[in-house]
PDB file of C-alpha atoms in Angstrom:
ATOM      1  CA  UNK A   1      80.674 -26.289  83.533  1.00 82.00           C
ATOM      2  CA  UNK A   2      78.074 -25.469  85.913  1.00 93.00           C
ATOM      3  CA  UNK A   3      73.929 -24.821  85.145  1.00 97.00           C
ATOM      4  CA  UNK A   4      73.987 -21.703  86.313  1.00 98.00           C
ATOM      5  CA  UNK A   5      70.778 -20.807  88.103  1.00 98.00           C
ATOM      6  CA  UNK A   6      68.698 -17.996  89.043  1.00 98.00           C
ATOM      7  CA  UNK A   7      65.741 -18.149  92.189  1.00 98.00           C
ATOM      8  CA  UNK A   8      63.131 -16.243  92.294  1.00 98.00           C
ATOM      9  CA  UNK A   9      60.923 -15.655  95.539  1.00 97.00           C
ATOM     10  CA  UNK A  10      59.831 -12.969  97.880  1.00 96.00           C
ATOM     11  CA  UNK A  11      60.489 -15.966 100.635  1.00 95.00           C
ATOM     12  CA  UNK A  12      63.951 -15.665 101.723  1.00 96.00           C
ATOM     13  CA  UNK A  13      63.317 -18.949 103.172  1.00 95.00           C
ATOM     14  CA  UNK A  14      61.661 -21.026  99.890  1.00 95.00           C
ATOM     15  CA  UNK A  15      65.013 -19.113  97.978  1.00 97.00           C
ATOM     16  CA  UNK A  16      67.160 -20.935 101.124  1.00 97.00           C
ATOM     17  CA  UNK A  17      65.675 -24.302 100.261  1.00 96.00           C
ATOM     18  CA  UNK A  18      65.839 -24.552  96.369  1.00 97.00           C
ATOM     19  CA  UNK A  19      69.478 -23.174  96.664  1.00 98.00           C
ATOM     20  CA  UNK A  20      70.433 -26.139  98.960  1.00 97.00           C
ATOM     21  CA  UNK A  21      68.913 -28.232  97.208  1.00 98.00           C
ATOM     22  CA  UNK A  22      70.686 -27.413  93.799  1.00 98.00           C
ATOM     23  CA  UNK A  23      74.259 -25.915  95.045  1.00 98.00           C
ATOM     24  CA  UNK A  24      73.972 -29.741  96.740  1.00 98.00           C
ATOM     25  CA  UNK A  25      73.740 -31.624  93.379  1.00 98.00           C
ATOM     26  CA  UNK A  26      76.283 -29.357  91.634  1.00 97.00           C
ATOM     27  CA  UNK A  27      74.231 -26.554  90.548  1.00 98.00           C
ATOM     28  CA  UNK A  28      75.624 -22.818  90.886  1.00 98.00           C
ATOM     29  CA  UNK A  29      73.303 -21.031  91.627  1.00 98.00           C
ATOM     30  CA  UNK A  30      74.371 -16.971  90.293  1.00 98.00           C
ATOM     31  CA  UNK A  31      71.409 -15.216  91.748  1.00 98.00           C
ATOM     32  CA  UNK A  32      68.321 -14.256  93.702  1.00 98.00           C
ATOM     33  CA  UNK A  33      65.498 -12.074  93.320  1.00 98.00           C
ATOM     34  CA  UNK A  34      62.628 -11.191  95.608  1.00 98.00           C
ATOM     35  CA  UNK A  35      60.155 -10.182  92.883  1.00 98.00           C
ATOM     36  CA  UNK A  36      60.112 -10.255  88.952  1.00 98.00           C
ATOM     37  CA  UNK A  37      60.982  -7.228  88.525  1.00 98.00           C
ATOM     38  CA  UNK A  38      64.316  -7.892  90.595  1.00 98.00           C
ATOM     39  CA  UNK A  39      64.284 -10.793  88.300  1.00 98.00           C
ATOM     40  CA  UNK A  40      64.161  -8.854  85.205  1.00 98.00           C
ATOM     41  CA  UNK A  41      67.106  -7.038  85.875  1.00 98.00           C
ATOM     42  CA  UNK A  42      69.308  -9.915  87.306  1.00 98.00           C
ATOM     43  CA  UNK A  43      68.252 -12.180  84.192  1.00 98.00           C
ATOM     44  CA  UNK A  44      69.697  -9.679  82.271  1.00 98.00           C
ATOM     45  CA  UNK A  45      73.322  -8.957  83.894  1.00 98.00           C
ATOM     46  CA  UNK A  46      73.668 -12.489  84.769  1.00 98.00           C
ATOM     47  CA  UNK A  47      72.294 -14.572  81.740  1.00 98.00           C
ATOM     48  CA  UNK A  48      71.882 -17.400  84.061  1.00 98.00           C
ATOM     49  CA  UNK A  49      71.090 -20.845  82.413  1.00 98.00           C
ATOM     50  CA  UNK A  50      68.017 -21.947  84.002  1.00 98.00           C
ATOM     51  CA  UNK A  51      65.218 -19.614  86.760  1.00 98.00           C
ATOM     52  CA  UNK A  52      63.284 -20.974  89.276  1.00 98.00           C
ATOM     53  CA  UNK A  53      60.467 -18.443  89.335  1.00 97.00           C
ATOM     54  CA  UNK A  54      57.187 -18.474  91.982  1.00 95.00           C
ATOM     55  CA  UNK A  55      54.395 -17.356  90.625  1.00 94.00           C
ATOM     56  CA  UNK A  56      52.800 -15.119  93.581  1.00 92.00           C
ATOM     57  CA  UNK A  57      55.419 -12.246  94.736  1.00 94.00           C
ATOM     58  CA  UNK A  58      55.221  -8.394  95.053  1.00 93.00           C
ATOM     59  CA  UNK A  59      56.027  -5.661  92.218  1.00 95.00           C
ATOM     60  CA  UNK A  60      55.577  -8.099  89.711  1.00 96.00           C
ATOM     61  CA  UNK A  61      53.852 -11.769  89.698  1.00 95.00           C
ATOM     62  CA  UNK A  62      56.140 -14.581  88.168  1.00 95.00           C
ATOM     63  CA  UNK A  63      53.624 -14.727  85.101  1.00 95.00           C
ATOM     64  CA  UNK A  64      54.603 -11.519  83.714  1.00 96.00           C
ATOM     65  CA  UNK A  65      58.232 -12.016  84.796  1.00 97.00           C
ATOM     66  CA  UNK A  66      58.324 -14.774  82.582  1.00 97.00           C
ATOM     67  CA  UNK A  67      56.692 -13.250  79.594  1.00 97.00           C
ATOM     68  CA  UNK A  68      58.949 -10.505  79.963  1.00 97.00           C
ATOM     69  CA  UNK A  69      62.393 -12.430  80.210  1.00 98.00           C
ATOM     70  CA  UNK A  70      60.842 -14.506  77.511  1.00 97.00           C
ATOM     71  CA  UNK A  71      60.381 -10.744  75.180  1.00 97.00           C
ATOM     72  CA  UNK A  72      64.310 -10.896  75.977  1.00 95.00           C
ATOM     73  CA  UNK A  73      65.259 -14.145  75.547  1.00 97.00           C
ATOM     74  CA  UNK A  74      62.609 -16.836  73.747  1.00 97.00           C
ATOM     75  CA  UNK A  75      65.295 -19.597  74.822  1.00 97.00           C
ATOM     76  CA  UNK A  76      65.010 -18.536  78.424  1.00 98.00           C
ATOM     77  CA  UNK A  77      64.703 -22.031  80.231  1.00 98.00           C
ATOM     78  CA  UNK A  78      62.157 -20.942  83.491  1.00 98.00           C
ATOM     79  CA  UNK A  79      60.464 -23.319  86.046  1.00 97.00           C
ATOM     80  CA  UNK A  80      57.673 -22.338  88.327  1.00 95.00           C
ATOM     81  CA  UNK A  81      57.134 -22.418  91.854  1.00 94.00           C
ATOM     82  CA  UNK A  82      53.969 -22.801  93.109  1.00 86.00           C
ATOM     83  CA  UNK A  83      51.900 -23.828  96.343  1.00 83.00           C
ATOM     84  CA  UNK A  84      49.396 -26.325  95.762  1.00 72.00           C
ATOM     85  CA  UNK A  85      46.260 -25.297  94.752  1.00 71.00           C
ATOM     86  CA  UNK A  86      47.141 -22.840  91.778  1.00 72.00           C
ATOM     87  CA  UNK A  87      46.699 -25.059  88.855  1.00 79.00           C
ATOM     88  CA  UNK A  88      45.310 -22.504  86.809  1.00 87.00           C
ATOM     89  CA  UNK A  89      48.637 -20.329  87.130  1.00 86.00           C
ATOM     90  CA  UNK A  90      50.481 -23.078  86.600  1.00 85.00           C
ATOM     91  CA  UNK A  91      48.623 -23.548  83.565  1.00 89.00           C
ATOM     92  CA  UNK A  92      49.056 -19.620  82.180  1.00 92.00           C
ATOM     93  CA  UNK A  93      52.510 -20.161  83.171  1.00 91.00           C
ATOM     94  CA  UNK A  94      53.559 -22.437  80.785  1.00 93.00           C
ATOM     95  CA  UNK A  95      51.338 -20.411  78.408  1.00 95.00           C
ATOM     96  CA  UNK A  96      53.502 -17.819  79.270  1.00 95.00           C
ATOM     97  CA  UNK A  97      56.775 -20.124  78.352  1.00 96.00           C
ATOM     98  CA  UNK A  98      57.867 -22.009  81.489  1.00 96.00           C
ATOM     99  CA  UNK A  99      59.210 -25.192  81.324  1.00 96.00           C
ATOM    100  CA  UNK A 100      58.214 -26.973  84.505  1.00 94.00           C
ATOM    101  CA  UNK A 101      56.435 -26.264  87.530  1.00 92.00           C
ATOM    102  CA  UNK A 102      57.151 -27.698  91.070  1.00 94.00           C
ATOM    103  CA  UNK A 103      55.164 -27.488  94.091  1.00 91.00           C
ATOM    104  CA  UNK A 104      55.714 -25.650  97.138  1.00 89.00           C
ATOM    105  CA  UNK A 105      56.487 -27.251  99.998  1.00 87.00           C
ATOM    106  CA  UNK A 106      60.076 -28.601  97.954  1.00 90.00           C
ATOM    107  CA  UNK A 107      60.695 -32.202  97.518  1.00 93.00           C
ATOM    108  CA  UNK A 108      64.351 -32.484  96.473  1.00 96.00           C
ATOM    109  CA  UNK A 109      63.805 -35.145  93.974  1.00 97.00           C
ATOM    110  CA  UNK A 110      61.155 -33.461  91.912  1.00 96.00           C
ATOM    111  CA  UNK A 111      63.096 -29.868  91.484  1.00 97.00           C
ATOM    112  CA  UNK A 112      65.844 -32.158  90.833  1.00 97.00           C
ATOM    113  CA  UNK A 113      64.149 -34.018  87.799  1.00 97.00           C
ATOM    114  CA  UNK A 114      62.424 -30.346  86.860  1.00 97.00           C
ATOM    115  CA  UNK A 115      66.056 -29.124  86.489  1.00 97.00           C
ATOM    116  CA  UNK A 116      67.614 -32.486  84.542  1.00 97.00           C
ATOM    117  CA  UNK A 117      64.638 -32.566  82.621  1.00 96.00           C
ATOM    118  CA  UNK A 118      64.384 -28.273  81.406  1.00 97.00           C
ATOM    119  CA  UNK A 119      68.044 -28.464  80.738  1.00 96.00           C
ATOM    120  CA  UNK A 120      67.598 -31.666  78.491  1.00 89.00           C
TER     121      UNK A 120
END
């Protein structure tokens, strides 16, 4: 069966990308969400295997997102998103629980090996 996936980002077009990338290699991707909050809720009816969450959005960042679907579900598998130049989120994200981060702008290869790798 299919990793079912979950992307999180308030850029249409950086959700676009990540979901080609993954519906390409066999990943189904269940959902989107524009913010964490969004993400909260979708997480929830969903239960989607593995989230792709960037850290800087409206409503609600991707840190607390995390630490909240985390509250939820300590198993949640996450991986950030982030442009370059945000180490230290990237840092208090994994704090937080995340699994992997990749860097904005997407190289297929690396979100692929974040994905093989978080799902183990």
């Amino acid at each position: 069966m299919a990793t079912k996936v979950l992307i999180v980002d308030d850029a249409a077009f950086m959700r676009m990308m990540v979901k080609d990338i993954l519906s390409k290699n066999g990943y189904e991707i269940v959902g989107e969400a524009e913010n964490g909050a969004v993400a909260l809720t979708k997480y929830q009816e969903l239960k989607p295997d593995l989230v792709t969450m960037d850290i800087t959005m409206p409503e609600m960042d991707g840190i607390t997102a995390v630490k909240e679907i985390k509250k939820s579900d300590p198993n949640a598998k996450i991986i950030m998103c982030s442009a370059m130049g945000q180490q230290a989120m990237v840092i208090e994200a994994i704090q937080a629980g995340a699994r992997d981060f990749i860097v904005k702008p997407f190289q297929p290869e690396r979100v692929l090996e974040a994905v093989r790798k978080t799902m183990g």
